[in-house]
Short mmCIF file of C-alpha atoms in Angstrom, two decimals:
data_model
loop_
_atom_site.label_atom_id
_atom_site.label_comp_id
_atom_site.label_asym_id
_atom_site.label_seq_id
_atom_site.Cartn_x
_atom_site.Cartn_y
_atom_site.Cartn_z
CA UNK A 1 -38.70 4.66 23.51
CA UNK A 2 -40.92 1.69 24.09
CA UNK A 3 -40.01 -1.37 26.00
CA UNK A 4 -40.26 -2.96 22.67
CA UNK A 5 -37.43 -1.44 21.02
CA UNK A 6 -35.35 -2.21 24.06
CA UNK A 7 -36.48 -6.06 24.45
CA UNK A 8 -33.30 -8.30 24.36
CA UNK A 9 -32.98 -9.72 20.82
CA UNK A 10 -32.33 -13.39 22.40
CA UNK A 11 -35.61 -15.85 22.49
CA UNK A 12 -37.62 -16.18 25.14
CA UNK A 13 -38.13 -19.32 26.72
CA UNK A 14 -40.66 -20.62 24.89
CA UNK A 15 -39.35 -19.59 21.53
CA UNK A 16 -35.78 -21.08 22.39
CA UNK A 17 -37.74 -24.20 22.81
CA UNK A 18 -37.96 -24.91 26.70
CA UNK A 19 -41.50 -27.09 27.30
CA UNK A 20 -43.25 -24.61 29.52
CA UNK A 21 -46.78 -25.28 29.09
CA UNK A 22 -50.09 -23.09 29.88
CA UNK A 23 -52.05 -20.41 27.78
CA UNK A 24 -50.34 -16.95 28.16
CA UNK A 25 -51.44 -13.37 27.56
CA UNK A 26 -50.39 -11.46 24.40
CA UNK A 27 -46.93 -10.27 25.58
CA UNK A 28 -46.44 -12.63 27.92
CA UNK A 29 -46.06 -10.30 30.62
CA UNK A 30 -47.05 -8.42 33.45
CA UNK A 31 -48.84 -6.13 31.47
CA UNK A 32 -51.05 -8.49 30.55
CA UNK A 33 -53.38 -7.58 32.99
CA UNK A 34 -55.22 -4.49 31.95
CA UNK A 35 -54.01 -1.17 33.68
CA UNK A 36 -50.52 -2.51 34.89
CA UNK A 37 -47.54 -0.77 33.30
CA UNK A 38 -43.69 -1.33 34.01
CA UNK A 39 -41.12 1.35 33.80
CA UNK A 40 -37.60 1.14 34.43
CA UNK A 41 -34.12 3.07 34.84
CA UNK A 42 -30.68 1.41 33.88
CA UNK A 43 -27.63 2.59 35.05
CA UNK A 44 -24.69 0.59 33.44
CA UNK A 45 -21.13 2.43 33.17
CA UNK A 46 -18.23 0.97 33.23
CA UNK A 47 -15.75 2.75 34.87
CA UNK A 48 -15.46 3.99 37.97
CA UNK A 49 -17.05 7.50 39.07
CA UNK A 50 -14.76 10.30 40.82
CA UNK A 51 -13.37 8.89 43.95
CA UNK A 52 -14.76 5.58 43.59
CA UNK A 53 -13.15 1.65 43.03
CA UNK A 54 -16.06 0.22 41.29
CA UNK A 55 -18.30 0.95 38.07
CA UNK A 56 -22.32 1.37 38.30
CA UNK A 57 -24.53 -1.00 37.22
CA UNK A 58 -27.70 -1.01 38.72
CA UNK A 59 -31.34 0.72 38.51
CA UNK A 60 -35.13 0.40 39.23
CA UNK A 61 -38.13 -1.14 38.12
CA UNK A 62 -41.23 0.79 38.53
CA UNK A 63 -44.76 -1.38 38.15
CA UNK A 64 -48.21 0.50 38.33
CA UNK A 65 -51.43 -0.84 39.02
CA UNK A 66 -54.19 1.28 37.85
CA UNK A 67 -52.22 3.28 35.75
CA UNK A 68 -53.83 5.62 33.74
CA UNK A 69 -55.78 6.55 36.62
CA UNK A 70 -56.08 10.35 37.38
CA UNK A 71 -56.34 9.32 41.16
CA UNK A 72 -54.78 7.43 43.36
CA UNK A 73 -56.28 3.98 43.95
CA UNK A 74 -55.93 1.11 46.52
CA UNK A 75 -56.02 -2.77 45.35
CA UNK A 76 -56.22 -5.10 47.60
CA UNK A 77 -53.22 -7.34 48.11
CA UNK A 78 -50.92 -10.38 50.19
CA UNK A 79 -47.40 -10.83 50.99
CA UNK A 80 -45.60 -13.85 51.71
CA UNK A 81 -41.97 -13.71 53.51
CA UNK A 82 -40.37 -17.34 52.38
CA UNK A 83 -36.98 -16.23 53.48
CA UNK A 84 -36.44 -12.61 55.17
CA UNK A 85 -32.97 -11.88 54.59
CA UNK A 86 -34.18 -8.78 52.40
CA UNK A 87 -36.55 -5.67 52.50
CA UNK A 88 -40.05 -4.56 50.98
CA UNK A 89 -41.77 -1.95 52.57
CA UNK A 90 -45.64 -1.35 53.05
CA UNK A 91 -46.12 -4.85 54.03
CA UNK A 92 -46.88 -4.54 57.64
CA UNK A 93 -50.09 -2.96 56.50
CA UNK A 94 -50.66 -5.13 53.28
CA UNK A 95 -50.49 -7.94 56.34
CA UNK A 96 -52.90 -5.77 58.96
CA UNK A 97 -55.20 -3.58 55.95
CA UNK A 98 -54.89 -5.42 53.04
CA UNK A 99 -54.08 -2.67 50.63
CA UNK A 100 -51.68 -0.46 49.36
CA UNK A 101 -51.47 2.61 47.49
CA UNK A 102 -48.98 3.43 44.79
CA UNK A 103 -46.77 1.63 42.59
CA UNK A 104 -44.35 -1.25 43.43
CA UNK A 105 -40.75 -0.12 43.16
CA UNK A 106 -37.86 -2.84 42.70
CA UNK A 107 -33.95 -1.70 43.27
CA UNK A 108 -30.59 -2.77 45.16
CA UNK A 109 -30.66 -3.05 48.51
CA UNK A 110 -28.77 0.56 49.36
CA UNK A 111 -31.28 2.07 47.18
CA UNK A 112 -34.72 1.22 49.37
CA UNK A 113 -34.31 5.26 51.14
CA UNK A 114 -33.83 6.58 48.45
CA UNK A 115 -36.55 4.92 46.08
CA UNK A 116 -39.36 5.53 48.76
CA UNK A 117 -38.72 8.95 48.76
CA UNK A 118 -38.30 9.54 45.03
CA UNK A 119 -41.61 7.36 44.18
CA UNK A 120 -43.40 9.66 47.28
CA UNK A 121 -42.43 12.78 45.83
CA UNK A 122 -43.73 11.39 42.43
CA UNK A 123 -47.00 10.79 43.96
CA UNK A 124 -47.15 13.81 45.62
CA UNK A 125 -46.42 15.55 41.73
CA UNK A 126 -48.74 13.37 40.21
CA UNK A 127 -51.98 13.39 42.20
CA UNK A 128 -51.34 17.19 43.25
CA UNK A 129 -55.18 17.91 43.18
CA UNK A 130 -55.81 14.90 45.73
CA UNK A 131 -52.72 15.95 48.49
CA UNK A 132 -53.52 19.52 48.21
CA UNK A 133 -54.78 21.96 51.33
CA UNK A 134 -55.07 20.35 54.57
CA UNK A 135 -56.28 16.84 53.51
CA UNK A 136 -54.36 14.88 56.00
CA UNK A 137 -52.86 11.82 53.62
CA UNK A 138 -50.17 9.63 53.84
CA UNK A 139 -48.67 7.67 51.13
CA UNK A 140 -47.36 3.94 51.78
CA UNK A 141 -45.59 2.98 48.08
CA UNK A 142 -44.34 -0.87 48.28
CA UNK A 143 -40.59 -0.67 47.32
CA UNK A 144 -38.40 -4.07 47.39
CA UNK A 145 -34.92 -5.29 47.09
CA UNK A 146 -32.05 -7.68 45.84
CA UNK A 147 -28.35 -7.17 46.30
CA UNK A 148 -26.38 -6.31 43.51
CA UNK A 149 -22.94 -5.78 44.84
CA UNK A 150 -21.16 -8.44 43.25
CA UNK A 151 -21.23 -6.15 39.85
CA UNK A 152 -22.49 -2.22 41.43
CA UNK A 153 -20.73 -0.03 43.16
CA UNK A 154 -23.73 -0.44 46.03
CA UNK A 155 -22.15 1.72 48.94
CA UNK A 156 -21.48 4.58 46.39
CA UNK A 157 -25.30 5.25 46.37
CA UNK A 158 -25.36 6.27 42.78
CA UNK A 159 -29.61 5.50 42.22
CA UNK A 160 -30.92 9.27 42.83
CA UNK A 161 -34.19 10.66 42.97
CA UNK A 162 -34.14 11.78 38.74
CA UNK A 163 -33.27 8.05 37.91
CA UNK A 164 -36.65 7.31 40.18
CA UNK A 165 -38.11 9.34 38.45
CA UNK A 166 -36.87 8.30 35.49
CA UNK A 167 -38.24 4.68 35.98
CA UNK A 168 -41.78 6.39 36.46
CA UNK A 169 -41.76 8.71 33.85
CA UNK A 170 -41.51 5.31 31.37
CA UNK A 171 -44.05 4.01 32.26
CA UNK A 172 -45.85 1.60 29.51
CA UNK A 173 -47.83 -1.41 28.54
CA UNK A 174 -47.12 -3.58 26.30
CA UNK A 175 -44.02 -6.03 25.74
CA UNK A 176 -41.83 -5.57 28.89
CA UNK A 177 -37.85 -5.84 28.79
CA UNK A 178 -35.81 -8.33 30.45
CA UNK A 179 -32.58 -9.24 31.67
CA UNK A 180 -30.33 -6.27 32.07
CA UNK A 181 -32.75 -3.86 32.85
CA UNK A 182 -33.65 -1.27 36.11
CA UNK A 183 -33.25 -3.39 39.26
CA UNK A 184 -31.99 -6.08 37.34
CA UNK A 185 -29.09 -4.68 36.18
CA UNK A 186 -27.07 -6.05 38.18
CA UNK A 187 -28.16 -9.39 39.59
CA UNK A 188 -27.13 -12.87 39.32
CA UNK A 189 -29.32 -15.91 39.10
CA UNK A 190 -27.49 -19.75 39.96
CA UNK A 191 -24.06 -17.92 39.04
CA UNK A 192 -25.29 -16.79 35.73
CA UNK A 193 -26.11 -13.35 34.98
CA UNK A 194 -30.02 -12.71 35.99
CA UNK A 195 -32.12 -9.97 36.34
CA UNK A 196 -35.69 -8.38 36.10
CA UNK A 197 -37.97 -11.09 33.80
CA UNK A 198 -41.42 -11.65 33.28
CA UNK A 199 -44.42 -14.00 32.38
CA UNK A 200 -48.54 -15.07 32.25
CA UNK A 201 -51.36 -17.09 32.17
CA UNK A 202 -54.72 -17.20 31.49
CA UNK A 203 -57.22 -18.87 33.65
CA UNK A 204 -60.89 -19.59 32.78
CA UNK A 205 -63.56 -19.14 35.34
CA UNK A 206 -67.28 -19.58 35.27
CA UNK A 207 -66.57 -18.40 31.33
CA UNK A 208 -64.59 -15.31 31.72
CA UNK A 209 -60.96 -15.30 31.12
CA UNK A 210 -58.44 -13.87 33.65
CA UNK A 211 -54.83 -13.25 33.61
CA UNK A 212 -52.39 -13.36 36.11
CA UNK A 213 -48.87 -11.91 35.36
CA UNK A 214 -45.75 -12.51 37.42
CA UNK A 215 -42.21 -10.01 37.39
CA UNK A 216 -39.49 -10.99 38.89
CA UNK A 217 -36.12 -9.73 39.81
CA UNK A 218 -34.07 -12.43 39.92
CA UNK A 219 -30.80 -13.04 42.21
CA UNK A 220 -31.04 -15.99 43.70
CA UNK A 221 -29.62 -19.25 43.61
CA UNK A 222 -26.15 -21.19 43.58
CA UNK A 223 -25.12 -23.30 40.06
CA UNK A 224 -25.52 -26.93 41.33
CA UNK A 225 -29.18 -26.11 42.06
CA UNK A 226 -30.13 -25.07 38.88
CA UNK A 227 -33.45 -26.50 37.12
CA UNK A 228 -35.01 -25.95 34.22
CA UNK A 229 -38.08 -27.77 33.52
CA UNK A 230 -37.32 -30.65 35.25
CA UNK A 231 -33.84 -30.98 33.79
CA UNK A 232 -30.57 -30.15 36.39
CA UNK A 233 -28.95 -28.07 34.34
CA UNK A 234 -26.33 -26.94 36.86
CA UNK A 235 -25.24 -29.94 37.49
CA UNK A 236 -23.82 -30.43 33.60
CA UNK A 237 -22.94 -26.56 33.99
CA UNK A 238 -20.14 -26.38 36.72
CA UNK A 239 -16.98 -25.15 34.70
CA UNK A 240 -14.67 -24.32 38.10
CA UNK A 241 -15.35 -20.17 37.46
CA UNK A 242 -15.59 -18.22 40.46
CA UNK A 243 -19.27 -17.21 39.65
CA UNK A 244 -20.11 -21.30 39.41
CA UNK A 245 -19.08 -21.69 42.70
CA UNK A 246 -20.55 -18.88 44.53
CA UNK A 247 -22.79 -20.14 47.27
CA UNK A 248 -26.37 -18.54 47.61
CA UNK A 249 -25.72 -14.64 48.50
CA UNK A 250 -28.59 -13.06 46.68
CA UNK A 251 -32.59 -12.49 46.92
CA UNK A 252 -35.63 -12.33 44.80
CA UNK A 253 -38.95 -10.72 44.74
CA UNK A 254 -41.59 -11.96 42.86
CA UNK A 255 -44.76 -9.66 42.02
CA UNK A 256 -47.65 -11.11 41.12
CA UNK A 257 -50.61 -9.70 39.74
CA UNK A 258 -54.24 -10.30 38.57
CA UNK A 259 -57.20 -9.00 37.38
CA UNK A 260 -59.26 -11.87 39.23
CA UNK A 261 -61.48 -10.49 42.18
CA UNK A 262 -59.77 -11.96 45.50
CA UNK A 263 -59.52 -10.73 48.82
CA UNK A 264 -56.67 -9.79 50.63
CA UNK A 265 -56.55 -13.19 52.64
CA UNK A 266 -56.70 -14.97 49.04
CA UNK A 267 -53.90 -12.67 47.79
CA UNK A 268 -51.68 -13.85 50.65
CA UNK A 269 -51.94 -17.37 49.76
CA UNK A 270 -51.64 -16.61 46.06
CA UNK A 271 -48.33 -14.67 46.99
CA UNK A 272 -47.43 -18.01 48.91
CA UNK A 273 -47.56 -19.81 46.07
CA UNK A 274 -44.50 -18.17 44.48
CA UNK A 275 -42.65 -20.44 46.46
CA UNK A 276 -43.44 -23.23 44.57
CA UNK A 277 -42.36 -21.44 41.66
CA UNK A 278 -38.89 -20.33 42.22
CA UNK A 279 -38.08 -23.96 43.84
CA UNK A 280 -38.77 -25.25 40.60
CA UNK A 281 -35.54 -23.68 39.40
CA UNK A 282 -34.13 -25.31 42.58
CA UNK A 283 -33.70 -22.83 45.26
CA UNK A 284 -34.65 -24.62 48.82
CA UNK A 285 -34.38 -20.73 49.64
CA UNK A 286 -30.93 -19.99 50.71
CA UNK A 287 -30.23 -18.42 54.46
CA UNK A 288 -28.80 -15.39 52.52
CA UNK A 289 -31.45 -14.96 50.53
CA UNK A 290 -34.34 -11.93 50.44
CA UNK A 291 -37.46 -14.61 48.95
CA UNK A 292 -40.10 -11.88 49.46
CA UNK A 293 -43.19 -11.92 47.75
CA UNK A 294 -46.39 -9.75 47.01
CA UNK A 295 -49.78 -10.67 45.14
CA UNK A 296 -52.04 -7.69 43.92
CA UNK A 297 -55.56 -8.11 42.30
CA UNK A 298 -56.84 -4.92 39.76
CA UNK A 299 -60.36 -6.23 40.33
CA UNK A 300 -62.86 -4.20 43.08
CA UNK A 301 -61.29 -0.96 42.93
CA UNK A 302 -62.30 1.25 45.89
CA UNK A 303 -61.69 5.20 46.55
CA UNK A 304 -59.68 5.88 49.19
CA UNK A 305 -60.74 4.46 52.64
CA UNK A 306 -61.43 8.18 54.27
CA UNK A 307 -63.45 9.14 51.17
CA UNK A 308 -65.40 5.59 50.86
CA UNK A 309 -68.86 4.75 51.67
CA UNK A 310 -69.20 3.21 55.53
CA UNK A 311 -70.02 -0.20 54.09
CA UNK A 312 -67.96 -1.20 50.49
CA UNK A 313 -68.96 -4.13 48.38
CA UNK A 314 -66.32 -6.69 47.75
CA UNK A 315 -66.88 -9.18 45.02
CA UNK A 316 -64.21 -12.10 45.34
CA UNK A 317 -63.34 -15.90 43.72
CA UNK A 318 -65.22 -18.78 45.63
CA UNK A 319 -62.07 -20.42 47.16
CA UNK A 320 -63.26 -23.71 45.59
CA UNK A 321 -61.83 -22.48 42.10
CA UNK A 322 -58.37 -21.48 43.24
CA UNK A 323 -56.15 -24.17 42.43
CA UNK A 324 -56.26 -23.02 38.71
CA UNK A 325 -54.78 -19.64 39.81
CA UNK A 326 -52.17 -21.16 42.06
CA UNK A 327 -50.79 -23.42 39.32
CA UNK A 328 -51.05 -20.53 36.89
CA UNK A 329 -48.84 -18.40 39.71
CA UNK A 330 -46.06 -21.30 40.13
CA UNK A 331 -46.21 -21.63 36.20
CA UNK A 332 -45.37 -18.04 35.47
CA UNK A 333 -42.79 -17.56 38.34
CA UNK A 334 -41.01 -20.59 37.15
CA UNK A 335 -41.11 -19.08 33.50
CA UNK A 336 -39.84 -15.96 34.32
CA UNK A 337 -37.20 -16.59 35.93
CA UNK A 338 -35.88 -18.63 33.08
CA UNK A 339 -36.82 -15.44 30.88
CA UNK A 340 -34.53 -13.26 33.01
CA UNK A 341 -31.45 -15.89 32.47
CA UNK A 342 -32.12 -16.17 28.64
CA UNK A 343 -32.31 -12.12 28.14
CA UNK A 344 -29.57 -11.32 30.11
CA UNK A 345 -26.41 -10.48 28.85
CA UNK A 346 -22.42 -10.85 30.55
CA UNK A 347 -21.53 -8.07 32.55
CA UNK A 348 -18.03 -7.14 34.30
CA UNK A 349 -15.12 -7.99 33.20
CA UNK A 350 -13.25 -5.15 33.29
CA UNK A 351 -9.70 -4.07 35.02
CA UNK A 352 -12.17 -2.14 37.88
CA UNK A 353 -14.20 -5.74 38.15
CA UNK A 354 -13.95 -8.58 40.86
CA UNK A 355 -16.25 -10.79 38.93
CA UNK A 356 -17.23 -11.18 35.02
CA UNK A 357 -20.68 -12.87 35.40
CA UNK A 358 -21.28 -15.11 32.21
CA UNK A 359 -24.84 -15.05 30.29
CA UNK A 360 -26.04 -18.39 30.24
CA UNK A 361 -24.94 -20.35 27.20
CA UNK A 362 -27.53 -21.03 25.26
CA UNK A 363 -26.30 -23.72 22.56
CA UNK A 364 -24.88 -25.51 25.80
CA UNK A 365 -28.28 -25.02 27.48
CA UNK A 366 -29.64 -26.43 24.05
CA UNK A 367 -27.72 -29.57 24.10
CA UNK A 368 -28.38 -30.39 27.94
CA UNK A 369 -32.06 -29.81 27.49
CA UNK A 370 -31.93 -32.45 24.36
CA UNK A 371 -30.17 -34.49 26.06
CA UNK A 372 -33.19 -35.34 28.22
CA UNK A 373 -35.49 -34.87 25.82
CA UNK A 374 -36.89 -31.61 26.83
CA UNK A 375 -36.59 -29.00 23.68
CA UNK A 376 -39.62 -28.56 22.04
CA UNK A 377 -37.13 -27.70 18.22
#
């Protein structure tokens, strides 16, 4: 099954008719950028297992640079740690190398053991003919976090190694799914219902097009804050529910990704950039919150550094022409954000539930938006 037949059959932001303005890729995605594919695993049952008070809902989000590759291959990348309250691993080398190898894995935050082992053990499946014999190799996958307690049974550990490698296994380009889906399953975004969403842009430089695709898994935020393009939405939105009066508890991680040649220094400060983007929603980046971010670029790829040439060349973008790229990063955060809170659907609710976390209404979003004369229908 393709991500397409499991997209959310709600609009997107742009097709609902929020003003979000720059050129995107075909699918709007991610997987815009040639080579990247997204995989997930969704977990979603709603009663409680043996022995436990709580249901599931939860899963992971596998995304794969350099995909269809038969080997492994580094890219060149930047983090950028707005608020730490939160965990992605493989960044003390992405700060001191520049690099990782692998894909980047997104889950709850119980889940980060048990993800980095899974998505080794994948690796060491996958590329058997490269970690064979007595090559001494380590592996360094990047796998991230958000907190998804409020709706999972977290401390019951239910993500195992087959939903990891579940997530994997999916793999695909293409339209990505949103919302409700692998380690967005369970997240909530401003006291609506969030999750894993997704956008891009297209930036022209010295006549070649480049994308640059942003996923995000979205838990973040308190009500009140809430902005959408400009507009306070949460403000018009606070109905005296439980869930609108949460205060900030959650996290997000925002990938970004490009096919532009940058270094890893430029990476960082692209990654950096993401905090623009989620403050446009509002978040001044809570104390509780996990705002961890990484940047990746698909251009200069290199063999692995013990099998590489003594000197590598390294073609990169004269910093002169970034500040196209960094609005096209804040852009595409902001957007997909809002595309995570428009595909997601209400979750809990049940007799085993503490919370039932509310969708976003979207006729009431509809009449706010108007209301300042920001719907493009």
């Amino acid at each position: 099954m393709t991500h397409k037949d499991l997209q959310s059959s709600k609009p997107r932001a742009r097709a609902f008719g929020l003003p979000f303005s720059g050129r995107t890729g075909e699918f709007n995605a991610i997987t815009d950028v040639t080579g990247i594919e997204v995989g997930f695993r969704t977990l979603v049952e709603d009663t409680p297992r043996p022995g436990r008070k709580r249901p599931v809902r939860t899963g992971v989000t596998a995304i794969m640079p350099h995909a269809a590759s038969p080997v492994p291959v580094p890219v060149y990348a930047g983090v950028h740690r707005f608020n730490g309250n939160g965990e992605m691993t493989g960044t003390h080398w992405i700060e001191d190398g520049g690099t990782f190898l692998g894909p980047v894995m997104i889950s709850n935050t119980h889940a980060v053991g048990m993800t980095h082992h899974a998505t080794v053990k994948w690796m060491l499946e996958r590329y058997a003919s490269t970690y064979d014999s007595d090559d001494f190799l380590w592996l360094m996958p990047v796998i991230a976090e958000t907190y998804d307690g409020v709706l999972n049974d977290i401390n019951g550990l239910p993500l195992t190694e087959t939903d990891v490698f579940a997530a994997l296994e999916s793999l695909a380009s293409g339209p990505v799914q949103e919302g409700n889906c692998g380690g967005g399953t369970g997240m909530i975004t401003y006291g609506f219902k969030g999750g894993t969403g997704t956008a891009s842009r297209i930036v022209s430089l010295g006549g070649k097009d480049y994308t640059i695709g942003t996923l995000v898994q979205a838990n973040h935020g308190q009500r009140d804050w809430l902005t959408i393009c400009g507009v306070p939405v949460g403000q018009h939105m606070r109905d005296g529910t439980p869930q609108s009066q949460m205060q900030e508890r959650g996290s997000i991680i925002v990938v970004i990704a490009t096919d532009l040649p940058m270094a890893p220094h430029q990476l960082k400060r692209l990654a950096r950039r993401a905090s623009i983007g989620i403050g446009r929603n509002g978040t001044p980046g809570g104390n509780s919150s996990g705002d961890i971010f990484l940047a990746f670029s698909t251009a200069n790829p290199q063999p692995m550094a013990h099998r590489a040439p003594p000197l590598l060349t390294l073609e990169i973008i004269n910093d002169e022409q970034l500040d196209a790229v960094y609005l096209a990063a804040v852009d595409s955060v902001d957007e997909a954000i809002v595309n995570a809170m428009l595909a997601a659907e209400t979750l809990g609710g049940t007799v085993h539930d503490r919370f039932r976390i509310e969708a976003i209404p979207h006729d009431l979003l509809a009449d706010v938006m108007r209301q300042y004369g920001r719907m493009t229908r």
